[in-house]
């Protein structure tokens, strides 16, 4: 009774894509991009910013500005995370040029304006390719997108009732405290159970101490178990077999430790499985994709007749965006270095565009099924393809043009994954997909400008690749590019994996190829902890029922994700402050 | 047939993966021959058997039949609950609508979604997509009504619920129009 007396009833339209949401989203996106971009150059890891944007947006929109719309805050977090999407894409790729440029000065003399345009056009291409897949992945296949569920839980907290919100906050508190304890009290973030039990190291039974990972596994449930199976195949079947029957070089690798085997063998094979499974999966799901396209075409014809029709982005606008993005990519490749020829630029743009589509599907599906994204692996393949095409230009020109076009691809893939996560949270709060898609498109320009400016400021102050600014991901890419230039690419493992992935995709066992490929690709400690979450969901659902899972399990799992993510961001900022003070 | 299909698929996959990695990161192409193509063929034979057994299971699968009954009942209850809520709009407090949604719709929405894949063998992928387009559209609008109710936007609540009811009826009609042909299938 009291509640009804104090709450105001509103008439008229429900605020969603408003100037307030746009401006707050840009502001929060800038803040998050600078923080997370800086963290990724200093520490080597990137953090997904959606949860942070949703919580800060909640405070600013509701607390400071007195706004009262869940879907408006959803647009705010969509924009903020889209601005931040550029940091994952660019911080992984472009600083590599500055690192290589310290030995080969020509490599460091690239055009920043060109990189910004490449990133913007890449972002738009990634979005245009992935938007038509919304129906297939979210409406038809109902992929879990655990990160999207966590964001939706935050957004819905004003109406979720005290009990659900209390579960989420309590879980977030516990998860944050545990993560803080792990970071400050333990020497690492892993628990080597295999060593405690005296089991052989090749079995790699090490758990990643992360309640966030348990939470994502819980939200994925039974559907995520095959991800675990991929890891078990590697370390419980293949590693023991390789130790006995592998060639001597492989036996040495197994003796060296699980990380060496993963990096050298399982990761490239996993990338191949992911590619084969995703491409074959598109063929296997062709009727669903055709139906989604047809529905979008019908929607553009029937505009104004129903809410459903008006909620879809016009398919023609996406075709125009793809065509324009492709043309810009050709221009960028052509202008990247003076030695570039038009046929080579066209070839780079064609393969780059195709790869954006394939990798966008892979990343979106991996995020949907597990919340983990193989972004670095997909970028590696993109740069490999581009370096091979550009190799006739001389190594420096090949490096510059490949990294610039590769940056566009990397941003495209990051934006595609982020869009699908946001569309999932949007689905759960009842947002209009069209408005979210427009918001995301309107945000692709800002991130690249911030990230490139930040990169030059930091490079000027500390020098990229130095102890004060190690940029570990870009440094790894720089050394990988040099390896690719020397022709040392595990092509056969990629190819063999692609065949196996395609075979699994056609088996009719839903999503198994992508999940097993990702299990090969990811470190087993994460896979093991994630599997604990999946098993916990199955057990809780059997014992206490679906309703308990909906009312208690999901808010708790979302809280586990939110708490650790927030402490992760805080930890990054503290470490940066300490490093600057040192 | 299904068990044999699984055995062949996993033998092909595990053998193929082992063959690929046993010679190191940069194996010569000859290192994959002849084992890899043979194992891939074994796996593909498993895929064929699995798909055949899935097709046969469709003809007399009590599980599919049971889930179709469950989905049909869920759709009927969802349509009725939406109509009931719309009929009571003048007497329901806008801030109570999201609680009514949780109480009256959530279970059937989840139940239908849980069983949805049984539509694939029964209706084919396109038929499945056809029903799911309407169901997902309705569910998203129900979610929107939930959010608007929590925020107190009364016009949005009833507008979204009305459109959700229309789409849910469309989903039910599309579902029912396909059920007889599915039952007549050999």
XYZ file of C-alpha atoms in Angstrom:
768
model
C 0.000 0.000 0.000
C 2.801 2.313 1.013
C 4.732 1.369 -2.079
C 1.820 2.307 -4.349
C 1.450 5.632 -2.568
C 5.024 6.714 -3.245
C 5.501 5.360 -6.773
C 4.445 7.546 -9.625
C 2.356 6.220 -12.516
C 3.556 7.498 -15.901
C 1.459 7.965 -19.020
C 2.701 8.105 -22.590
C 5.711 6.501 -24.269
C 8.251 4.430 -22.381
C 11.642 6.234 -22.616
C 14.184 4.129 -24.457
C 16.537 5.603 -27.089
C 16.704 9.119 -25.634
C 19.300 11.912 -25.750
C 19.880 11.314 -22.036
C 20.662 7.629 -22.608
C 22.896 8.500 -25.553
C 24.899 11.167 -23.700
C 25.200 9.211 -20.453
C 26.199 6.172 -22.534
C 28.898 8.169 -24.337
C 30.166 9.549 -21.014
C 30.258 6.180 -19.274
C 31.647 4.522 -22.401
C 34.511 7.042 -22.492
C 35.273 6.456 -18.814
C 35.171 2.676 -19.136
C 37.151 2.655 -22.383
C 39.953 4.755 -20.905
C 40.086 2.604 -17.746
C 39.881 -0.753 -19.482
C 42.028 0.305 -22.445
C 44.713 1.522 -20.058
C 44.428 -1.713 -18.066
C 44.850 -3.827 -21.168
C 48.046 -1.965 -22.161
C 49.459 -2.084 -18.642
C 48.331 -5.522 -17.560
C 47.472 -7.436 -20.696
C 43.851 -8.246 -20.034
C 40.634 -6.719 -21.223
C 37.402 -6.615 -19.224
C 33.853 -6.659 -20.560
C 32.268 -3.368 -19.487
C 28.522 -4.083 -19.744
C 27.913 -4.915 -16.069
C 29.827 -1.843 -14.925
C 27.941 0.363 -17.402
C 24.592 -1.036 -16.228
C 25.385 -0.406 -12.552
C 26.847 3.074 -13.097
C 23.978 3.882 -15.452
C 21.539 2.726 -12.786
C 23.115 5.148 -10.318
C 23.339 8.084 -12.736
C 20.019 7.688 -14.552
C 17.906 6.706 -11.552
C 19.874 8.195 -8.689
C 21.118 11.504 -10.073
C 18.793 12.278 -12.968
C 15.597 10.768 -11.555
C 14.921 8.706 -14.702
C 12.677 5.681 -14.315
C 13.109 3.393 -17.299
C 14.759 -0.019 -17.347
C 14.943 -0.036 -21.162
C 16.547 3.420 -21.202
C 19.314 2.152 -18.925
C 19.616 -0.826 -21.262
C 20.295 1.573 -24.145
C 22.814 3.392 -21.946
C 24.747 0.172 -21.254
C 24.461 -0.845 -24.920
C 26.126 2.431 -25.943
C 28.760 2.379 -23.199
C 29.780 -1.214 -23.945
C 29.822 -0.456 -27.695
C 32.239 2.432 -27.118
C 34.384 0.072 -25.025
C 34.143 -2.608 -27.750
C 36.818 -0.729 -29.663
C 39.341 -1.073 -26.847
C 39.430 -4.876 -26.989
C 39.822 -4.746 -30.767
C 42.403 -1.988 -31.067
C 44.536 -2.519 -27.966
C 45.233 -6.052 -29.123
C 46.346 -5.062 -32.609
C 47.546 -1.504 -33.328
C 50.150 -1.166 -30.522
C 51.950 -4.052 -32.256
C 52.944 -1.530 -34.965
C 54.462 0.784 -32.347
C 56.391 -2.130 -30.827
C 57.684 -3.338 -34.202
C 58.326 0.321 -35.114
C 61.016 0.552 -32.437
C 63.131 -1.860 -34.477
C 61.777 -1.067 -37.952
C 60.945 2.683 -37.841
C 58.767 2.572 -41.011
C 56.305 0.270 -39.213
C 55.631 2.954 -36.606
C 54.790 5.600 -39.230
C 51.205 4.636 -39.938
C 48.264 6.992 -40.284
C 46.170 7.246 -37.100
C 43.288 8.749 -39.082
C 43.290 5.703 -41.339
C 43.263 3.374 -38.324
C 40.297 5.240 -36.822
C 38.364 4.984 -40.101
C 39.340 1.321 -40.423
C 38.027 0.621 -36.923
C 34.774 2.505 -37.518
C 34.098 0.784 -40.848
C 35.053 -2.556 -39.291
C 32.641 -1.946 -36.422
C 29.788 -1.156 -38.798
C 30.573 -4.219 -40.935
C 30.614 -6.455 -37.851
C 27.240 -5.114 -36.723
C 25.665 -5.332 -40.182
C 26.696 -8.984 -40.473
C 25.614 -10.059 -37.015
C 22.280 -8.206 -36.711
C 20.418 -10.592 -39.066
C 21.612 -13.480 -36.875
C 19.753 -12.107 -33.829
C 16.651 -14.103 -34.594
C 18.526 -17.329 -35.182
C 20.745 -17.103 -32.092
C 18.426 -15.427 -29.586
C 14.835 -16.077 -30.730
C 15.222 -19.548 -32.272
C 18.264 -21.163 -30.616
C 17.827 -19.208 -27.361
C 21.548 -19.204 -26.618
C 22.186 -18.451 -22.950
C 24.604 -15.455 -23.188
C 25.404 -15.616 -19.446
C 26.862 -12.085 -19.511
C 23.610 -10.805 -21.032
C 21.599 -12.530 -18.294
C 23.779 -10.884 -15.629
C 23.274 -7.434 -17.186
C 19.515 -8.023 -17.449
C 19.440 -9.008 -13.764
C 21.050 -5.666 -12.879
C 18.705 -3.728 -15.160
C 15.623 -5.472 -13.764
C 16.603 -5.085 -10.117
C 14.254 -2.097 -9.530
C 11.283 -4.389 -10.135
C 12.670 -7.810 -9.331
C 11.533 -7.698 -5.749
C 13.604 -7.428 -2.623
C 14.339 -11.115 -2.362
C 15.835 -11.569 -5.850
C 17.821 -8.353 -5.560
C 19.081 -9.422 -2.135
C 20.239 -12.781 -3.569
C 22.064 -10.979 -6.354
C 23.708 -8.438 -4.063
C 24.713 -11.083 -1.517
C 26.240 -13.244 -4.246
C 27.996 -10.204 -5.728
C 29.411 -9.361 -2.297
C 30.661 -12.914 -1.721
C 32.090 -13.166 -5.227
C 33.812 -9.791 -4.926
C 35.284 -10.679 -1.523
C 36.496 -14.074 -2.734
C 38.085 -12.488 -5.808
C 39.742 -9.799 -3.696
C 41.041 -12.499 -1.338
C 42.358 -14.581 -4.241
C 44.112 -11.548 -5.708
C 45.668 -10.371 -2.475
C 46.248 -13.484 -0.372
C 47.167 -16.177 -2.888
C 50.247 -16.384 -5.105
C 48.112 -17.208 -8.174
C 44.502 -17.619 -9.215
C 44.637 -21.407 -9.642
C 44.202 -24.400 -7.356
C 46.273 -27.372 -8.507
C 44.069 -30.209 -7.255
C 45.992 -32.704 -9.399
C 49.198 -31.966 -7.474
C 47.363 -32.238 -4.137
C 46.002 -35.655 -5.154
C 49.360 -36.750 -6.578
C 48.018 -37.166 -10.127
C 50.224 -36.834 -13.235
C 50.689 -33.167 -14.301
C 49.635 -33.975 -17.889
C 46.048 -34.478 -16.651
C 46.123 -30.758 -15.787
C 43.530 -30.900 -12.983
C 43.842 -27.271 -11.951
C 40.825 -25.156 -11.057
C 40.620 -21.448 -11.795
C 39.534 -19.825 -8.535
C 36.751 -17.703 -9.933
C 33.138 -17.560 -8.836
C 32.420 -15.553 -12.002
C 33.362 -18.652 -13.976
C 31.137 -20.841 -11.788
C 28.299 -18.340 -12.348
C 28.672 -18.382 -16.132
C 28.697 -22.183 -16.081
C 25.544 -22.170 -13.961
C 23.768 -19.830 -16.381
C 24.795 -22.029 -19.336
C 23.637 -25.208 -17.570
C 23.504 -28.523 -19.412
C 24.154 -26.758 -22.723
C 27.669 -25.822 -21.599
C 28.812 -29.332 -20.665
C 30.248 -30.057 -24.108
C 32.651 -27.155 -23.570
C 34.005 -29.143 -20.651
C 34.129 -32.299 -22.769
C 36.495 -30.540 -25.214
C 38.951 -29.921 -22.382
C 38.613 -33.450 -21.004
C 39.313 -34.908 -24.454
C 42.539 -32.871 -24.595
C 43.961 -33.664 -21.176
C 42.370 -37.001 -20.262
C 42.527 -38.706 -23.677
C 44.921 -36.972 -26.064
C 47.724 -35.963 -23.648
C 48.178 -39.492 -22.166
C 48.048 -40.937 -25.695
C 50.582 -38.386 -26.959
C 52.900 -39.083 -24.029
C 53.034 -42.691 -25.197
C 52.555 -42.621 -28.944
C 53.520 -39.085 -30.038
C 56.715 -38.359 -31.974
C 59.669 -37.519 -29.656
C 59.198 -33.770 -30.154
C 55.555 -34.062 -29.036
C 56.503 -36.268 -26.081
C 58.944 -33.539 -24.999
C 56.133 -30.996 -25.304
C 53.858 -33.116 -23.099
C 56.657 -33.453 -20.531
C 57.156 -29.679 -20.599
C 53.652 -29.148 -19.240
C 49.997 -28.702 -20.213
C 50.441 -25.040 -21.256
C 53.044 -25.915 -23.871
C 50.830 -28.641 -25.378
C 47.832 -26.300 -25.414
C 49.628 -23.414 -27.093
C 51.427 -25.553 -29.665
C 48.821 -28.219 -30.460
C 45.366 -27.973 -28.908
C 44.859 -24.235 -29.458
C 45.514 -24.293 -33.248
C 43.475 -27.484 -33.601
C 40.706 -25.819 -31.532
C 40.757 -22.747 -33.802
C 40.363 -25.069 -36.783
C 37.475 -26.922 -35.097
C 35.780 -23.591 -34.319
C 36.083 -22.417 -37.922
C 34.884 -25.713 -39.414
C 32.003 -25.993 -36.949
C 30.869 -22.403 -37.464
C 30.941 -22.521 -41.258
C 29.246 -25.932 -41.391
C 26.823 -24.778 -38.681
C 25.722 -21.932 -40.934
C 24.973 -24.450 -43.712
C 23.192 -26.801 -41.294
C 21.056 -23.952 -39.930
C 20.405 -22.460 -43.358
C 16.593 -22.799 -43.165
C 16.631 -20.873 -39.854
C 18.846 -18.134 -41.279
C 16.710 -17.916 -44.431
C 13.640 -17.639 -42.247
C 15.261 -14.848 -40.185
C 16.170 -12.917 -43.354
C 12.686 -13.438 -44.776
C 11.165 -12.178 -41.551
C 13.360 -9.041 -41.722
C 12.377 -8.475 -45.348
C 8.697 -8.930 -44.458
C 9.202 -6.508 -41.586
C 10.583 -3.815 -43.886
C 7.560 -4.244 -46.196
C 5.049 -4.278 -43.337
C 6.499 -1.323 -41.440
C 3.922 0.432 -39.340
C 1.510 -2.499 -39.292
C 2.710 -4.103 -36.117
C 5.120 -3.598 -33.250
C 7.056 -6.691 -34.281
C 7.642 -5.318 -37.774
C 8.815 -1.954 -36.435
C 11.223 -3.687 -34.073
C 13.446 -4.996 -36.841
C 16.231 -3.001 -38.461
C 15.555 -2.619 -42.215
C 17.498 -5.327 -44.015
C 18.231 -2.940 -46.896
C 20.040 -0.582 -44.519
C 22.241 -3.517 -43.479
C 23.006 -4.405 -47.105
C 24.015 -0.766 -47.710
C 26.178 -0.805 -44.565
C 27.934 -3.986 -45.736
C 28.563 -2.559 -49.214
C 29.809 0.764 -47.836
C 31.962 -0.968 -45.213
C 33.527 -3.162 -47.894
C 34.341 -0.181 -50.147
C 35.900 1.706 -47.222
C 37.956 -1.388 -46.363
C 39.290 -1.508 -49.958
C 40.229 2.191 -49.713
C 41.896 1.693 -46.341
C 43.928 -1.263 -47.574
C 44.883 0.740 -50.677
C 45.959 3.804 -48.694
C 47.701 1.889 -45.888
C 51.088 1.740 -47.648
C 52.363 3.331 -50.875
C 53.403 -0.086 -52.277
C 49.819 -1.456 -52.174
C 48.227 -2.463 -55.477
C 44.480 -2.290 -56.113
C 43.996 -6.046 -56.779
C 45.798 -6.841 -53.527
C 43.711 -4.247 -51.649
C 40.525 -5.768 -53.081
C 41.712 -9.260 -52.124
C 42.440 -8.093 -48.553
C 39.027 -6.428 -48.297
C 37.157 -9.438 -49.744
C 38.838 -11.947 -47.445
C 38.656 -9.511 -44.529
C 34.921 -9.018 -45.039
C 34.317 -12.753 -45.352
C 36.352 -13.355 -42.234
C 34.382 -10.720 -40.302
C 31.237 -12.688 -41.095
C 32.680 -16.106 -40.183
C 34.450 -14.867 -37.042
C 31.406 -12.819 -36.020
C 29.316 -16.014 -36.134
C 31.980 -17.932 -34.159
C 32.423 -15.306 -31.458
C 28.673 -14.699 -31.103
C 27.989 -18.397 -30.753
C 30.841 -18.957 -28.288
C 29.676 -16.018 -26.168
C 26.116 -17.293 -26.366
C 26.958 -20.794 -25.255
C 29.751 -20.136 -22.735
C 30.416 -16.383 -22.259
C 34.010 -16.879 -23.494
C 35.164 -15.276 -26.714
C 38.041 -16.586 -28.866
C 38.725 -13.026 -30.093
C 42.517 -13.334 -30.021
C 42.454 -16.578 -32.028
C 40.122 -15.065 -34.613
C 42.357 -11.980 -34.929
C 45.374 -14.201 -35.314
C 43.757 -15.981 -38.248
C 42.724 -12.628 -39.767
C 46.258 -11.237 -39.547
C 47.686 -14.513 -40.885
C 45.413 -14.356 -43.946
C 46.192 -10.681 -44.512
C 49.972 -11.089 -44.117
C 49.914 -13.958 -46.629
C 48.043 -11.777 -49.153
C 50.292 -8.759 -48.554
C 53.553 -10.710 -48.381
C 54.617 -9.659 -51.901
C 54.833 -6.006 -50.803
C 57.891 -6.501 -48.586
C 57.736 -7.345 -44.916
C 57.268 -3.829 -43.461
C 54.480 -2.870 -45.881
C 52.861 -6.272 -45.314
C 52.949 -5.751 -41.531
C 51.491 -2.220 -41.661
C 48.681 -3.013 -44.100
C 47.822 -6.284 -42.359
C 47.667 -4.758 -38.894
C 45.543 -1.801 -40.053
C 43.037 -3.999 -41.911
C 43.390 -6.583 -39.115
C 42.447 -3.899 -36.554
C 39.255 -3.245 -38.519
C 38.477 -6.965 -38.439
C 39.281 -7.234 -34.739
C 36.985 -4.312 -33.890
C 34.297 -5.838 -36.127
C 34.437 -9.152 -34.286
C 34.426 -7.454 -30.868
C 31.438 -5.291 -31.847
C 29.558 -8.316 -33.203
C 29.978 -10.219 -29.941
C 29.065 -7.192 -27.846
C 25.955 -6.547 -29.947
C 24.672 -10.075 -29.423
C 25.290 -9.893 -25.657
C 23.400 -6.598 -25.518
C 20.566 -7.949 -27.658
C 20.209 -10.849 -25.215
C 19.944 -8.534 -22.210
C 17.592 -6.409 -24.325
C 15.412 -9.450 -25.028
C 15.164 -10.179 -21.316
C 14.079 -6.645 -20.421
C 11.843 -6.293 -23.493
C 13.922 -3.726 -25.348
C 13.383 -2.900 -28.995
C 16.152 -4.629 -30.996
C 15.971 -1.918 -33.635
C 16.666 0.826 -31.088
C 19.541 -1.145 -29.586
C 21.015 -1.730 -33.033
C 20.756 1.963 -33.900
C 22.322 2.880 -30.532
C 25.209 0.488 -31.165
C 25.737 1.877 -34.692
C 25.718 5.427 -33.290
C 28.513 4.458 -30.905
C 31.026 2.867 -33.263
C 32.787 6.195 -33.991
C 33.711 7.190 -30.441
C 35.696 4.185 -29.174
C 38.367 4.202 -31.912
C 39.054 7.933 -31.424
C 39.458 7.518 -27.654
C 41.596 4.398 -27.943
C 43.960 5.771 -30.594
C 44.350 9.063 -28.711
C 44.999 7.166 -25.458
C 47.496 4.925 -27.200
C 49.552 7.868 -28.558
C 49.469 9.714 -25.231
C 50.718 6.631 -23.382
C 53.291 5.802 -26.055
C 54.618 9.363 -25.809
C 54.833 9.133 -22.026
C 56.098 5.587 -21.480
C 56.950 3.993 -24.882
C 54.915 0.983 -25.971
C 56.475 -2.348 -24.996
C 58.553 -0.815 -22.156
C 58.397 -2.060 -18.562
C 55.960 0.724 -17.718
C 53.731 -0.043 -20.683
C 54.321 -3.669 -21.691
C 51.149 -4.075 -23.845
C 51.456 -7.878 -23.511
C 48.728 -8.805 -26.037
C 50.127 -6.508 -28.727
C 53.659 -7.698 -27.982
C 52.453 -11.287 -28.496
C 50.821 -10.283 -31.788
C 54.007 -8.508 -32.894
C 56.077 -11.662 -32.352
C 53.364 -13.775 -33.996
C 53.436 -11.530 -37.079
C 57.174 -12.066 -37.329
C 56.620 -15.824 -37.115
C 53.944 -15.601 -39.842
C 56.275 -13.563 -42.065
C 58.792 -16.411 -41.720
C 56.042 -18.788 -42.937
C 55.717 -20.773 -39.687
C 51.921 -21.199 -39.545
C 50.249 -24.410 -38.260
C 48.118 -24.657 -41.417
C 47.689 -28.407 -41.227
C 46.353 -28.261 -37.666
C 43.892 -25.539 -38.676
C 42.797 -27.605 -41.680
C 42.530 -30.898 -39.782
C 40.557 -29.142 -37.052
C 38.211 -27.577 -39.604
C 37.350 -31.033 -40.993
C 36.613 -32.382 -37.516
C 34.584 -29.294 -36.590
C 32.471 -29.549 -39.745
C 31.819 -33.217 -39.024
C 30.578 -32.418 -35.511
C 28.432 -29.541 -36.758
C 26.544 -31.819 -39.161
C 25.925 -34.426 -36.426
C 22.702 -32.725 -35.364
C 23.940 -32.546 -31.745
C 23.254 -28.833 -31.124
C 26.304 -26.561 -31.013
C 28.657 -29.411 -30.151
C 31.370 -28.457 -32.678
C 31.769 -24.883 -31.430
C 31.688 -25.979 -27.785
C 34.280 -28.713 -28.204
C 36.464 -26.412 -30.319
C 36.322 -23.789 -27.593
C 37.188 -26.472 -25.014
C 40.346 -27.236 -27.023
C 41.143 -23.525 -27.345
C 40.662 -22.328 -23.751
C 42.946 -23.058 -20.763
C 41.689 -26.175 -18.964
C 41.614 -24.460 -15.546
C 38.803 -22.191 -16.803
C 37.029 -25.112 -18.480
C 37.099 -27.170 -15.262
C 35.707 -24.386 -13.075
C 33.065 -23.588 -15.667
C 32.029 -27.257 -15.723
C 31.493 -27.095 -11.940
C 28.914 -24.350 -12.600
C 27.170 -26.422 -15.306
C 26.983 -29.451 -13.010
C 25.719 -27.306 -10.128
C 22.835 -26.079 -12.335
C 21.902 -29.634 -13.332
C 22.022 -30.782 -9.686
C 20.061 -27.793 -8.332
C 17.425 -28.100 -11.061
C 16.951 -31.818 -10.389
C 16.820 -31.400 -6.632
C 14.878 -28.146 -6.234
C 13.118 -27.656 -9.579
C 13.044 -25.079 -12.375
C 11.253 -22.464 -10.288
C 14.006 -22.464 -7.674
C 16.587 -22.062 -10.419
C 14.662 -19.093 -11.867
C 14.020 -17.381 -8.526
C 17.224 -18.122 -6.645
C 19.832 -19.755 -8.881
C 19.862 -17.205 -11.686
C 20.016 -14.074 -9.473
C 22.818 -15.700 -7.453
C 24.759 -16.668 -10.602
C 24.303 -13.172 -12.036
C 25.575 -11.734 -8.757
C 28.663 -13.960 -8.881
C 29.474 -12.521 -12.305
C 28.824 -8.913 -11.315
C 30.812 -9.010 -8.050
C 33.971 -10.444 -9.562
C 33.764 -8.195 -12.637
C 33.558 -5.082 -10.461
C 36.438 -6.162 -8.222
C 38.398 -6.992 -11.400
C 37.975 -3.439 -12.678
C 38.834 -2.010 -9.248
C 41.918 -4.206 -9.032
C 43.070 -3.056 -12.468
C 42.728 0.593 -11.431
C 44.578 0.017 -8.130
C 47.414 -1.793 -9.895
C 47.705 0.998 -12.441
C 47.778 3.612 -9.666
C 50.453 1.647 -7.805
C 52.488 1.181 -10.992
C 52.310 4.916 -11.727
C 53.363 5.764 -8.183
C 56.325 3.387 -8.345
C 21.617 -47.429 -34.659
C 21.981 -44.291 -32.525
C 24.561 -45.950 -30.245
C 26.579 -47.180 -33.252
C 26.365 -43.673 -34.732
C 27.780 -42.191 -31.521
C 30.574 -44.768 -31.369
C 31.591 -44.081 -34.978
C 31.354 -40.290 -34.567
C 33.511 -40.215 -31.444
C 36.005 -42.766 -32.752
C 36.360 -40.662 -35.890
C 36.716 -37.431 -33.917
C 39.152 -38.709 -31.285
C 41.219 -40.633 -33.833
C 41.264 -37.659 -36.207
C 42.286 -35.261 -33.426
C 45.034 -37.621 -32.259
C 46.337 -38.097 -35.800
C 46.438 -34.321 -36.262
C 48.467 -33.585 -33.113
C 50.691 -36.631 -32.751
C 53.284 -35.315 -35.222
C 53.608 -31.859 -33.671
C 52.637 -28.316 -34.544
C 53.849 -28.411 -38.128
C 53.265 -31.954 -39.364
C 54.088 -32.832 -42.958
C 50.892 -33.493 -44.954
C 51.980 -37.116 -45.298
C 51.781 -37.482 -41.499
C 48.005 -37.188 -41.743
C 47.752 -39.901 -44.412
C 46.060 -42.290 -44.642
C 44.693 -42.294 -41.078
C 43.064 -38.843 -40.988
C 40.805 -39.190 -44.073
C 39.824 -42.716 -43.027
C 38.937 -41.575 -39.506
C 37.047 -38.598 -40.895
C 35.061 -41.014 -43.080
C 34.315 -43.151 -39.997
C 33.067 -40.055 -38.185
C 30.938 -39.014 -41.160
C 29.413 -42.515 -41.227
C 28.509 -41.928 -37.577
C 26.920 -38.586 -38.492
C 24.820 -40.289 -41.192
C 23.654 -42.976 -38.738
C 22.823 -40.361 -36.085
C 20.768 -38.322 -38.523
C 18.970 -41.440 -39.794
C 18.160 -42.565 -36.278
C 16.905 -39.078 -35.392
C 14.617 -39.193 -38.433
C 13.270 -42.642 -37.536
C 12.755 -41.718 -33.901
C 10.445 -38.978 -35.076
C 7.899 -41.426 -36.465
C 7.177 -43.051 -33.103
C 8.697 -40.947 -30.407
C 6.540 -40.780 -27.303
C 8.842 -38.045 -25.962
C 8.196 -35.790 -28.959
C 4.480 -36.566 -28.741
C 4.462 -35.770 -25.018
C 6.325 -32.518 -25.498
C 4.003 -31.466 -28.319
C 1.073 -31.971 -25.942
C 2.901 -29.990 -23.256
C 3.675 -27.123 -25.669
C 0.125 -27.030 -26.966
C -1.235 -26.809 -23.413
C 1.336 -24.128 -22.513
C 0.315 -22.008 -25.508
C -3.378 -22.364 -24.657
C -2.743 -21.364 -21.032
C -0.557 -18.424 -22.075
C -3.241 -17.104 -24.452
C -5.901 -17.503 -21.766
C -3.776 -15.816 -19.073
C -2.966 -12.875 -21.334
C -6.646 -12.443 -22.255
C -7.581 -12.643 -18.569
C -5.059 -9.977 -17.586
C -6.178 -7.723 -20.423
C -9.784 -8.234 -19.355
C -8.930 -7.121 -15.822
C -6.874 -4.111 -16.851
C -9.141 -1.596 -15.144
C -8.814 -3.358 -11.807
C -5.114 -4.290 -11.797
C -2.614 -1.840 -10.325
C 0.069 -1.163 -12.920
C 2.800 -1.951 -10.369
C 1.279 -5.390 -9.784
C 1.376 -6.480 -13.430
C 4.968 -7.726 -13.313
C 4.117 -9.885 -10.313
C 1.104 -11.290 -12.198
C 3.403 -12.002 -15.153
C 5.778 -13.893 -12.856
C 2.934 -15.851 -11.296
C 0.779 -16.612 -14.346
C 3.069 -16.616 -17.388
C 6.650 -17.393 -16.404
C 6.227 -21.139 -15.883
C 4.499 -21.742 -19.214
C 6.931 -19.505 -21.095
C 9.830 -21.505 -19.638
C 8.064 -24.827 -20.219
C 7.385 -24.089 -23.885
C 10.940 -22.852 -24.413
C 12.373 -25.938 -22.719
C 10.423 -28.309 -24.980
C 10.728 -26.217 -28.166
C 13.251 -28.428 -29.970
C 10.664 -31.180 -30.344
C 9.130 -28.955 -33.007
C 12.188 -29.458 -35.233
C 11.618 -33.159 -35.983
C 7.860 -32.573 -36.096
C 7.642 -29.405 -38.227
C 11.068 -29.101 -39.855
C 13.414 -26.163 -39.303
C 11.293 -23.673 -41.229
C 8.115 -24.617 -39.388
C 10.015 -24.355 -36.103
C 11.259 -20.879 -37.081
C 7.745 -19.875 -38.079
C 6.292 -20.677 -34.654
C 9.293 -19.375 -32.731
C 9.212 -16.000 -34.512
C 5.784 -15.314 -32.998
C 6.503 -16.943 -29.644
C 9.776 -15.041 -29.150
C 8.144 -11.785 -30.235
C 5.370 -12.341 -27.700
C 7.807 -13.272 -24.951
C 9.902 -10.148 -25.589
C 6.782 -7.968 -25.378
C 5.780 -9.685 -22.129
C 9.274 -8.890 -20.836
C 8.714 -5.290 -21.934
C 5.386 -5.169 -20.099
C 7.222 -6.520 -17.035
C 9.816 -3.710 -17.206
C 7.201 -1.034 -17.904
C 5.154 -2.291 -14.948
C 8.146 -2.134 -12.614
C 8.693 1.464 -13.776
C 4.992 2.388 -13.717
C 4.448 3.186 -17.439
C 0.814 2.208 -17.643
C 0.158 2.778 -21.378
C 3.228 0.788 -22.344
C 2.216 -2.098 -20.074
C -1.180 -2.617 -21.701
C -0.007 -1.822 -25.213
C 2.768 -4.422 -24.913
C 0.457 -7.029 -23.383
C -2.134 -6.526 -26.113
C 0.445 -7.048 -28.827
C 1.938 -9.975 -26.933
C -1.518 -11.590 -26.786
C -1.946 -11.158 -30.553
C 1.443 -12.720 -31.236
C 0.880 -15.546 -28.765
C -2.411 -16.415 -30.496
C -0.554 -16.343 -33.816
C 2.095 -18.690 -32.363
C -0.652 -21.039 -31.107
C -2.448 -21.012 -34.475
C 0.747 -21.672 -36.395
C 1.599 -24.475 -33.967
C -1.835 -26.083 -34.198
C -1.950 -25.809 -37.979
C 1.113 -28.044 -38.143
C 0.243 -30.626 -35.507
C -2.129 -32.801 -37.613
C 0.395 -33.165 -40.429
C 3.064 -34.095 -37.913
C 0.870 -36.792 -36.447
C 0.090 -38.173 -39.880
C 3.770 -38.499 -40.703
C 5.001 -42.099 -41.087
